XYZ file of C-alpha atoms in Angstrom:
512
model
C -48.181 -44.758 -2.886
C -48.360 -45.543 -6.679
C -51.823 -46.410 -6.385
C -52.678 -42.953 -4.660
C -50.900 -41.203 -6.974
C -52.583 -42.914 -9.692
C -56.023 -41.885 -8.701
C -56.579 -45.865 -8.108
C -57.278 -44.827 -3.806
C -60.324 -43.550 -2.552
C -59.565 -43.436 1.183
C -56.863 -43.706 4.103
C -56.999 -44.733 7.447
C -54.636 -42.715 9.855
C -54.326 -44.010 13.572
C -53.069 -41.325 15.856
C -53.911 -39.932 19.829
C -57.703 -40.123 18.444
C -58.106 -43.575 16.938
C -58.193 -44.914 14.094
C -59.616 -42.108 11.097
C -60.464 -42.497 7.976
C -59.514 -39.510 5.137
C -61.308 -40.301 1.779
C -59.105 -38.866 -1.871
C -62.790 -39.022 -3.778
C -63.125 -35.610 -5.716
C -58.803 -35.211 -5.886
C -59.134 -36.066 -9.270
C -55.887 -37.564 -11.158
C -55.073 -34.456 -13.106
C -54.697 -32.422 -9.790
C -53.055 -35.112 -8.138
C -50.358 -34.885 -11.092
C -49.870 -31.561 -11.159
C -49.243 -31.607 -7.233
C -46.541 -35.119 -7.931
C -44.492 -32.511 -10.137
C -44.774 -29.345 -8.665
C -41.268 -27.542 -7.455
C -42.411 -27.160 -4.153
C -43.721 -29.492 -1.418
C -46.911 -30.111 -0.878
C -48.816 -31.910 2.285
C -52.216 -32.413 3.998
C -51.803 -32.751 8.156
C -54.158 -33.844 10.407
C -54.849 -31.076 13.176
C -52.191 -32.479 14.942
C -50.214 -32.505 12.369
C -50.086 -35.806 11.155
C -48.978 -36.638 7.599
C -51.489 -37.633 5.602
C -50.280 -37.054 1.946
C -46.537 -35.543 1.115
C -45.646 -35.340 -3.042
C -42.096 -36.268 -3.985
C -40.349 -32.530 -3.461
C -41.199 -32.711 0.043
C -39.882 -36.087 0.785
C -36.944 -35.071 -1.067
C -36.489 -31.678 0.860
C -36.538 -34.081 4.429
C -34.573 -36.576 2.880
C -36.577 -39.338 3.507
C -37.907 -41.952 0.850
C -41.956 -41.095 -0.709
C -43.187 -44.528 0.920
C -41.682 -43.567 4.584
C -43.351 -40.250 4.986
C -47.111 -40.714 5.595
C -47.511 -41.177 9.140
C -44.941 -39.402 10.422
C -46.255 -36.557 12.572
C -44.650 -33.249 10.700
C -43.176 -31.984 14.509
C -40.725 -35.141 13.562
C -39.231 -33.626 10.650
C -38.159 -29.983 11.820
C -36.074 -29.349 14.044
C -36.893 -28.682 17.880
C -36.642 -25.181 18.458
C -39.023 -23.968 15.470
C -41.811 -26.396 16.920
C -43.773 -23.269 18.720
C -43.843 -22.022 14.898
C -45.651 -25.032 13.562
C -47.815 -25.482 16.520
C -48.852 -21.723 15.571
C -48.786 -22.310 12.065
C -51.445 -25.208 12.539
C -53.356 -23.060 14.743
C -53.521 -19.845 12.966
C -54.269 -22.116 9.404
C -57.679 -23.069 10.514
C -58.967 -19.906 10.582
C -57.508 -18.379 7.749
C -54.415 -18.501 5.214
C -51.534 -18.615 7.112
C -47.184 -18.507 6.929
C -44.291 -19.408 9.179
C -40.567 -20.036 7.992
C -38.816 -23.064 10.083
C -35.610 -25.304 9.541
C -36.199 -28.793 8.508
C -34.724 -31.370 10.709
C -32.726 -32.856 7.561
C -29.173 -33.376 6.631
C -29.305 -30.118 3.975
C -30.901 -28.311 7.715
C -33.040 -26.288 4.779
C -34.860 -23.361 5.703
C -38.270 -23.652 4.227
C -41.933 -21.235 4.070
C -45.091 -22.937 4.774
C -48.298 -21.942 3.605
C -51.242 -23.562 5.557
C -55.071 -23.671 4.115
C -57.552 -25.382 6.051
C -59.515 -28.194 4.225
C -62.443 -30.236 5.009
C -61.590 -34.335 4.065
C -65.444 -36.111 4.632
C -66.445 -33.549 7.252
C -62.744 -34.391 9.092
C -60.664 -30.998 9.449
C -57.095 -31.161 8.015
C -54.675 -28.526 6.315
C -52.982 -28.133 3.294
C -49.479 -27.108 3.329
C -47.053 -25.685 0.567
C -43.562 -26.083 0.893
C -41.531 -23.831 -0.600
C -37.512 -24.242 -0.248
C -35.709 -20.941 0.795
C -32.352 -21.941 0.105
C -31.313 -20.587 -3.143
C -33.870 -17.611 -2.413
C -31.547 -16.536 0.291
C -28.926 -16.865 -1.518
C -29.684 -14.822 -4.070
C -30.789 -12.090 -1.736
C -27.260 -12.855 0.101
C -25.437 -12.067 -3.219
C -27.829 -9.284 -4.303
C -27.355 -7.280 -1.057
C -23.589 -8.201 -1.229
C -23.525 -7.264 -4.728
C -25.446 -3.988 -3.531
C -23.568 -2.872 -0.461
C -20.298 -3.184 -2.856
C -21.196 -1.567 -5.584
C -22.854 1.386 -2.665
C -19.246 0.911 -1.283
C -17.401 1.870 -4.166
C -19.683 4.587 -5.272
C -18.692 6.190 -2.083
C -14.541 5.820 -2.510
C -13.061 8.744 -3.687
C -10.238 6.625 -6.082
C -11.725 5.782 -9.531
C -12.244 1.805 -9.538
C -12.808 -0.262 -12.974
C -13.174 -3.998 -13.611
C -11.881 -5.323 -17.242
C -13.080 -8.774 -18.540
C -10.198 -10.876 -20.316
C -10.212 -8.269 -23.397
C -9.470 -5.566 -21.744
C -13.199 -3.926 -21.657
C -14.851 -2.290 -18.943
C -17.457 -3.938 -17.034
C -17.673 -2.279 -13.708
C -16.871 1.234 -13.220
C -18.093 3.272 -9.740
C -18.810 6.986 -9.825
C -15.124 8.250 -9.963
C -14.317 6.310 -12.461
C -16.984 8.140 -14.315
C -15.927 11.698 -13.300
C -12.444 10.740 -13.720
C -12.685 10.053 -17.495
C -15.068 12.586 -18.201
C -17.733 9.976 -19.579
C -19.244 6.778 -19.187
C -16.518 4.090 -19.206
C -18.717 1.027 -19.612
C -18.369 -1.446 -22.469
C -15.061 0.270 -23.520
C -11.667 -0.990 -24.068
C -9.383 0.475 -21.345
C -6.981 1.554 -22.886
C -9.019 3.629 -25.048
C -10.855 5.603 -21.900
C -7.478 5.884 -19.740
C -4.716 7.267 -21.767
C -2.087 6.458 -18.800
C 1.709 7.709 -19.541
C 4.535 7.008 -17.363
C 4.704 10.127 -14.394
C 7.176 12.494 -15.504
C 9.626 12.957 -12.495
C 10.939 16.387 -14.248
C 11.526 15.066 -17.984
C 9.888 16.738 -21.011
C 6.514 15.440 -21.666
C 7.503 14.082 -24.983
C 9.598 11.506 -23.504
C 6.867 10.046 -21.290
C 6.546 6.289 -22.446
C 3.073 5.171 -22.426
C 2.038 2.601 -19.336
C 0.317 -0.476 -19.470
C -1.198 -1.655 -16.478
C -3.716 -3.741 -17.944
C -1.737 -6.539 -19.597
C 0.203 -7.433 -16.578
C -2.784 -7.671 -14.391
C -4.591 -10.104 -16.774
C -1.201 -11.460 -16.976
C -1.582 -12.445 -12.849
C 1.020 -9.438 -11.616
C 0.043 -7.318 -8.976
C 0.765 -3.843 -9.289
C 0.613 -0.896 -6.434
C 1.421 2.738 -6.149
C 2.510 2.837 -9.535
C 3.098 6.890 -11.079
C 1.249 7.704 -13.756
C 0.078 10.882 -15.593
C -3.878 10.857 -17.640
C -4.188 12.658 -20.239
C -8.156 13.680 -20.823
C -8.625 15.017 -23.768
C -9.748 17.860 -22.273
C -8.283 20.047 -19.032
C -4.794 19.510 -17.805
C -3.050 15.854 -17.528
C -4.214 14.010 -13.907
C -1.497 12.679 -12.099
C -2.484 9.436 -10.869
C -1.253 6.333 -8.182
C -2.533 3.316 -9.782
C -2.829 0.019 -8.522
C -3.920 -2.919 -10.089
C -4.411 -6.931 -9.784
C -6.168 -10.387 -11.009
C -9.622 -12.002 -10.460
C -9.657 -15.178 -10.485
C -11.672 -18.186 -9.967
C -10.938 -20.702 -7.064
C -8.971 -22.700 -9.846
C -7.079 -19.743 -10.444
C -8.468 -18.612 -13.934
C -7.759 -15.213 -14.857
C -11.254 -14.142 -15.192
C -10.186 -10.100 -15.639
C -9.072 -7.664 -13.419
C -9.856 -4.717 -11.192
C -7.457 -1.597 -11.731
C -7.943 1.761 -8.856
C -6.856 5.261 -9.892
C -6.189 7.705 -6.986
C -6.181 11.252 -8.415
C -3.019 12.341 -6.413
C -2.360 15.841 -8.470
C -2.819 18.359 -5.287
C -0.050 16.445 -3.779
C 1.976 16.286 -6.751
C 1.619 19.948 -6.903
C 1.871 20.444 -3.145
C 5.541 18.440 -3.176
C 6.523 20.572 -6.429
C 5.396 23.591 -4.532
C 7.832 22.110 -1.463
C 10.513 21.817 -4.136
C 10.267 24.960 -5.542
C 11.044 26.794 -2.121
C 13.770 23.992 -1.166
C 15.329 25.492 -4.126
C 14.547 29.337 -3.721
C 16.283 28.779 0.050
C 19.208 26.698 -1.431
C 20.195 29.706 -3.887
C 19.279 32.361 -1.654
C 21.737 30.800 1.396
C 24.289 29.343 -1.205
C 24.954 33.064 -2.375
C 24.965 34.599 1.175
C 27.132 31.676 2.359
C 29.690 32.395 -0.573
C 30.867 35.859 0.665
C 31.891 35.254 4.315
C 33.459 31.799 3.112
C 35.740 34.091 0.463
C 36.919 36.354 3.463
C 37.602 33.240 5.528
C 39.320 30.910 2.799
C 41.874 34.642 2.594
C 42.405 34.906 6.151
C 43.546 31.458 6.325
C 45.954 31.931 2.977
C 46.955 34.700 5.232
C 48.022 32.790 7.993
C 49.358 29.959 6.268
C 52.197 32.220 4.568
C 53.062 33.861 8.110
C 53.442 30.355 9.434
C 55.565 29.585 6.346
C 58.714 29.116 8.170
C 57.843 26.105 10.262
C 55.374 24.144 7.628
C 55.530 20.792 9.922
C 54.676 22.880 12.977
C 51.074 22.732 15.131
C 50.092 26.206 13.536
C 50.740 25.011 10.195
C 49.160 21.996 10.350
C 45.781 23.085 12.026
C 45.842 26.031 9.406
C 46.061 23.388 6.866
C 43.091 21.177 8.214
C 41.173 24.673 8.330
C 42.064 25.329 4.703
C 40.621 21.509 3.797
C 37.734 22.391 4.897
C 37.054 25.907 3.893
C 37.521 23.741 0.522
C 34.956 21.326 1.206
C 32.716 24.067 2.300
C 33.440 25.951 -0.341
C 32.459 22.563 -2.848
C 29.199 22.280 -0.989
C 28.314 25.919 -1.620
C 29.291 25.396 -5.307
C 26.978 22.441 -5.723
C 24.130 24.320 -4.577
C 24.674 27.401 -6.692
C 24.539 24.513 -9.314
C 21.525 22.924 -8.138
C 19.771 26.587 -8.408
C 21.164 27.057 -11.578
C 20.046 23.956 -13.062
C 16.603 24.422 -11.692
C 16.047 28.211 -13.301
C 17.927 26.516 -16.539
C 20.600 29.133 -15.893
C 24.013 26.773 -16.135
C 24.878 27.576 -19.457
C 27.739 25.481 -21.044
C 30.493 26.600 -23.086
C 31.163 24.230 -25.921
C 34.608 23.891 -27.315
C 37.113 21.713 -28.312
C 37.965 19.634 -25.164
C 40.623 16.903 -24.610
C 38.956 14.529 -22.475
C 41.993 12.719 -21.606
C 43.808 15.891 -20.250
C 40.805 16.624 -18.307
C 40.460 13.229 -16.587
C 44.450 13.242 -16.537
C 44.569 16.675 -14.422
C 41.960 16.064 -12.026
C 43.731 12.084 -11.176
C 46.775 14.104 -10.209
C 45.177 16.335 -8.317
C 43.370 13.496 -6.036
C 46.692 11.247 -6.159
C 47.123 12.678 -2.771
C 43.539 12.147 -0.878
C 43.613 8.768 -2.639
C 47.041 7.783 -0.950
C 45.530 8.740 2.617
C 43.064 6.758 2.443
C 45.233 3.898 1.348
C 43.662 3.372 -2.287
C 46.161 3.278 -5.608
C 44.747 5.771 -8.876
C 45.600 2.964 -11.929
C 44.564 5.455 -14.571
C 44.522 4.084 -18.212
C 43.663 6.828 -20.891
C 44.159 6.753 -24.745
C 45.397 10.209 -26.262
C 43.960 12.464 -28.072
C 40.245 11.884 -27.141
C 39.446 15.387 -28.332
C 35.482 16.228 -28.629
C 33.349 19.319 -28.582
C 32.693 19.585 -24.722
C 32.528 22.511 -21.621
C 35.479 21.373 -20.316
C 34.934 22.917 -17.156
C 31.605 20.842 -16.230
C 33.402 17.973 -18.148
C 36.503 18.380 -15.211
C 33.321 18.710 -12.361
C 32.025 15.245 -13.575
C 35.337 13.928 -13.390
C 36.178 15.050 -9.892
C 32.729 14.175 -8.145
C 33.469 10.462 -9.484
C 36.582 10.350 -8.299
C 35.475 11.805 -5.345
C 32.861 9.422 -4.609
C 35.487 6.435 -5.638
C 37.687 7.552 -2.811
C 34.912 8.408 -0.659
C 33.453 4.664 -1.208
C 36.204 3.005 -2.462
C 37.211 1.557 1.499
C 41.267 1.843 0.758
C 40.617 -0.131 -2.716
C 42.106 0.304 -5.910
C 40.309 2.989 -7.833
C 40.400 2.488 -11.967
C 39.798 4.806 -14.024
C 39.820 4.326 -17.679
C 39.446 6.322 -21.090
C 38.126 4.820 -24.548
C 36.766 5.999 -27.497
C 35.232 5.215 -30.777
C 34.806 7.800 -34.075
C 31.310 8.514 -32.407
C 31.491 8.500 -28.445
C 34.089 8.738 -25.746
C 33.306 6.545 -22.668
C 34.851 7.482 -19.192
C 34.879 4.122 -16.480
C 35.726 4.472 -12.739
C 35.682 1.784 -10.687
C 36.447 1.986 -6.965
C 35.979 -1.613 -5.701
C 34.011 -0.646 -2.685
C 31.007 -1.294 -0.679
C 28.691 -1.214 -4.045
C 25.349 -0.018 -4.086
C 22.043 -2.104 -4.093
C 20.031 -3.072 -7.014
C 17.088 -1.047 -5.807
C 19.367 2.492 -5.049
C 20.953 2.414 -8.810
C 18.389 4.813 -10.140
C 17.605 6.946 -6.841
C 21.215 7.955 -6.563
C 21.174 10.281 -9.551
C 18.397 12.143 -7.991
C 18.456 15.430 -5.579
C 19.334 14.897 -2.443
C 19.751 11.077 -2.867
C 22.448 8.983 -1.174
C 22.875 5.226 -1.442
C 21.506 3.297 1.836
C 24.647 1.656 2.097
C 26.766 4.957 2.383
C 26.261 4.537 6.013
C 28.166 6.753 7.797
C 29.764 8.260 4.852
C 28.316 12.157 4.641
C 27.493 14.528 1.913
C 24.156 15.921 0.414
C 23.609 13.627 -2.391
C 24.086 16.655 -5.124
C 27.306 15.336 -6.968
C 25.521 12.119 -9.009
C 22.563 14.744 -9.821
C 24.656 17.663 -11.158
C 27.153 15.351 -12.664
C 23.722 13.698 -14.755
C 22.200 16.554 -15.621
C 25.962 18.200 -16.821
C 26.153 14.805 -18.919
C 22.768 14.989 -20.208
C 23.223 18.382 -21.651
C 25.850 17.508 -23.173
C 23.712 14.397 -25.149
C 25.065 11.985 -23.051
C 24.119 9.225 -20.752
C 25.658 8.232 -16.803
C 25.140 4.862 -15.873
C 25.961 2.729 -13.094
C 26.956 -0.695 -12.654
C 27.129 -2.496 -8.803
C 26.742 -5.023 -6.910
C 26.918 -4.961 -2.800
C 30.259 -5.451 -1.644
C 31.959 -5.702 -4.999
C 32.384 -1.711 -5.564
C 30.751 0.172 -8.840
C 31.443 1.517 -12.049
C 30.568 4.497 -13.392
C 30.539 5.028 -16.664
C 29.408 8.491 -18.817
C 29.276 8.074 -22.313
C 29.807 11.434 -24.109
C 28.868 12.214 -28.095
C 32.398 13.426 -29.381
C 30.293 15.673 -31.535
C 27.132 17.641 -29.835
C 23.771 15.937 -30.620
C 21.298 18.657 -32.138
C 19.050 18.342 -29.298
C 22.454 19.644 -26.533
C 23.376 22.260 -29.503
C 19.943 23.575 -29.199
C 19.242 23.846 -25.579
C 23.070 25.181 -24.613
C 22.703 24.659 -20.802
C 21.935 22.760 -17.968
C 18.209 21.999 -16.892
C 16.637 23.031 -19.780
């Protein structure tokens, strides 16, 4: 093989079904025959038949067989079965004309390979030339490309704006919403600097928003979904926006950036607000109606109650009084709603004066000393004296009562604490009830509308008395916290400014 390769050859003798042939090399000239030795592709000359008569290294390498082993071997031998029609054609068509086939080589890499056949004359003998080119990687580029393609045509056709980020933070992919979303072309820019993302607002004043990082979390490794955010373009109104973002990473786990989608959820945000809007419009509009008949009622039962005066441990007395209980509670519901309207328009004004905190809490204890008893649990009240701030002591005594409320309510027969302490600055209020507790995940939802704790179980109510109680507190300049665990009870503590902040001085009511 060295010696043919080396120009030193002049002729072969093949024997195969028609004797013994000879195939003379004179004219190959050594420069040609070195060029073919180092060319990327295979190259062979075939008998008719399709006998090997000359293979260059690439193509032994591509059948995995050694350069010496090769010549000789009929080329049927080294494809595999099934694409044997194609080479018999291939041979065929090739000595009339130029001619291609793709076929599998019977190898252990099973390659999928083009040949090009040329027909040749060797000393008058027919033969064919053959190139053979490797389609491996080829295909796999044109895998990836049209992978790559039918992606990106994939994304370009999702309505949520989708970004990739390299490790810095810059933009590197970015389909069609993305582009519409940020008013520009987001390429090659730092994230951050095209998506101005702020926490969603959930009813606080815009200038409390914190700003939101999704970014550094996700390059970080966290997944993040469905997270609330508001955009702020600087031009049109603020987006509101459901992001969710993760890692890429390599099969070694490398963080090699991260992809980050943006669902434009603002109609639905403004449908639910909408929703909201005429919740509350139907709460103040039946709260009001529901307020006269329940005044009639509540006096026609005082009525009653004072003509069955003369036997108070009788059955009229006693059903009267079970009516009266509840025209009470009804009457508590219908109050909370009128608040619940009120603090929507930004109608509950408070009245600020000099308050004695301890009094308050002191007077509203005595007044649930009884409920507490019949439900087995002891009031251990501990107050200092003279806790005296600027306050409305009449939404100060509402707090108060829907704690204690809820304490007895939740408390399951327990002790209920309730303590008093203060500082020059702040007065804090704790009541603990030593209940069923409330789960991590419920600590925040509770002080919303309509929200009730999903262990309450089959306690009832409508989940107003945490929200009003908040909002009361937060007009003030205050803060309501809760501390739980499930099964150990909670405390709730509301931490009042003895003195009004400016911000509570200013805005004078509830909602605002």
């Amino acid at each position: 093989m060295a010696a043919i390769r080396g120009g030193e050859v002049d002729a072969l003798v093949v024997h195969g079904p028609e004797g013994e042939q000879v195939f003379t090399l004179k004219g190959a000239g050594q420069p040609y025959r070195v060029m073919i030795e180092r060319m990327n592709e295979g190259a062979v000359t075939v008998s008719s038949e399709g006998t090997l008569l000359y293979a260059n290294r690439r193509f032994a390498q591509l059948v995995g067989m050694k350069l010496d082993k090769v010549i000789g071997h009929s080329l049927f031998d080294l494809i595999i079965a099934k694409d044997a029609a194609i080479l018999q054609a291939l041979l065929r068509e090739a000595r009339k004309s130029q001619s291609k086939c793709e076929l599998t080589l019977n190898a252990p890499s099973q390659a999928m390979v083009q040949l090009s056949g040329t027909a040749l004359q060797i000393d008058g003998v027919p033969a064919i030339c053959i190139v053979v080119t490797d389609l491996t990687e080829r295909r796999r580029s044109e895998e990836i490309a049209a992978s790559e393609n039918l992606a990106r045509s994939i994304l370009d056709q999702t309505a949520e704006a989708i970004v990739v980020c390299d490790p810095n933070g810059t933009i590197i992919r970015a389909n069609n919403a993305a582009a519409m979303l940020a008013q520009q072309n987001p390429l090659l820019r730092l994230f951050p600097e095209v998506f101005q993302l702020f926490r969603a607002a959930h009813g606080s004043a815009r200038e409390d928003q914190e700003p939101l990082s999704v970014l550094e979390p996700a390059l970080k490794g966290e997944t993040l979904r469905g997270i609330d955010a508001e955009f702020r373009r600087a031009q049109g109104e603020p987006i509101q926006l459901s992001l969710s973002a993760g890692p890429l990473s390599n099969p070694e786990g490398k963080v090699l950036g991260c992809v980050i989608a943006l669902a434009d959820v603002s109609e639905r945000v403004r449908a639910s607000q909408a929703a909201v809007a005429l919740r509350d419009e139907f709460v103040s509009i039946a709260s009001h109606e529901l307020r006269t008949p329940l005044s009639a009622l509540t006096l026609q039962i005082g009525n009653l109650q004072r003509l069955a005066s003369d036997d108070p441990d009788g059955p009229i007395a006693t059903k009267l009084q079970k009516a009266a209980n509840q025209t009470r509670r009804l009457a508590r519901l219908i109050d909370q709603l009128m608040d619940i309207s009120r603090i929507s328009s930004g109608h509950m004004a408070l009245e600020i004066d000099h308050c004695d905190i301890a009094n308050v809490v002191r007077e509203s204890a005595e007044r649930f000393a009884e409920e507490a008893s019949r439900v087995g649990s002891e009031l251990r009240i501990k107050l200092g004296s003279g806790v005296v701030g600027k306050w409305d002591s009449f939404r100060i005594e509402q707090v108060v009562t829907n704690l204690l409320s809820n304490a007895i309510r939740y408390g399951g027969g327990k002790p209920i604490e309730v303590e008093l302490e203060a500082d020059e600055e702040h007065a804090r209020l704790y009541v603990r009830d030593n209940g069923i507790g409330i789960p991590a995940e419920d600590t925040q939802r509770i002080f919303q509308r309509f929200e009730r704790s999903s262990a309450s179980g089959r306690h009832t109510g409508l989940g107003l008395g945490l929200y009003i109680s908040d909002q009361i507190v937060k007009a003030h300049g205050g803060r309501m916290m809760v501390e739980s665990r499930t099964g150990e009870g909670s405390t709730f503590i509301v931490e009042l400014r003895r003195a009004p902040s400016a911000s509570s001085d200013e805005a004078n009511s509830v909602g605002t």
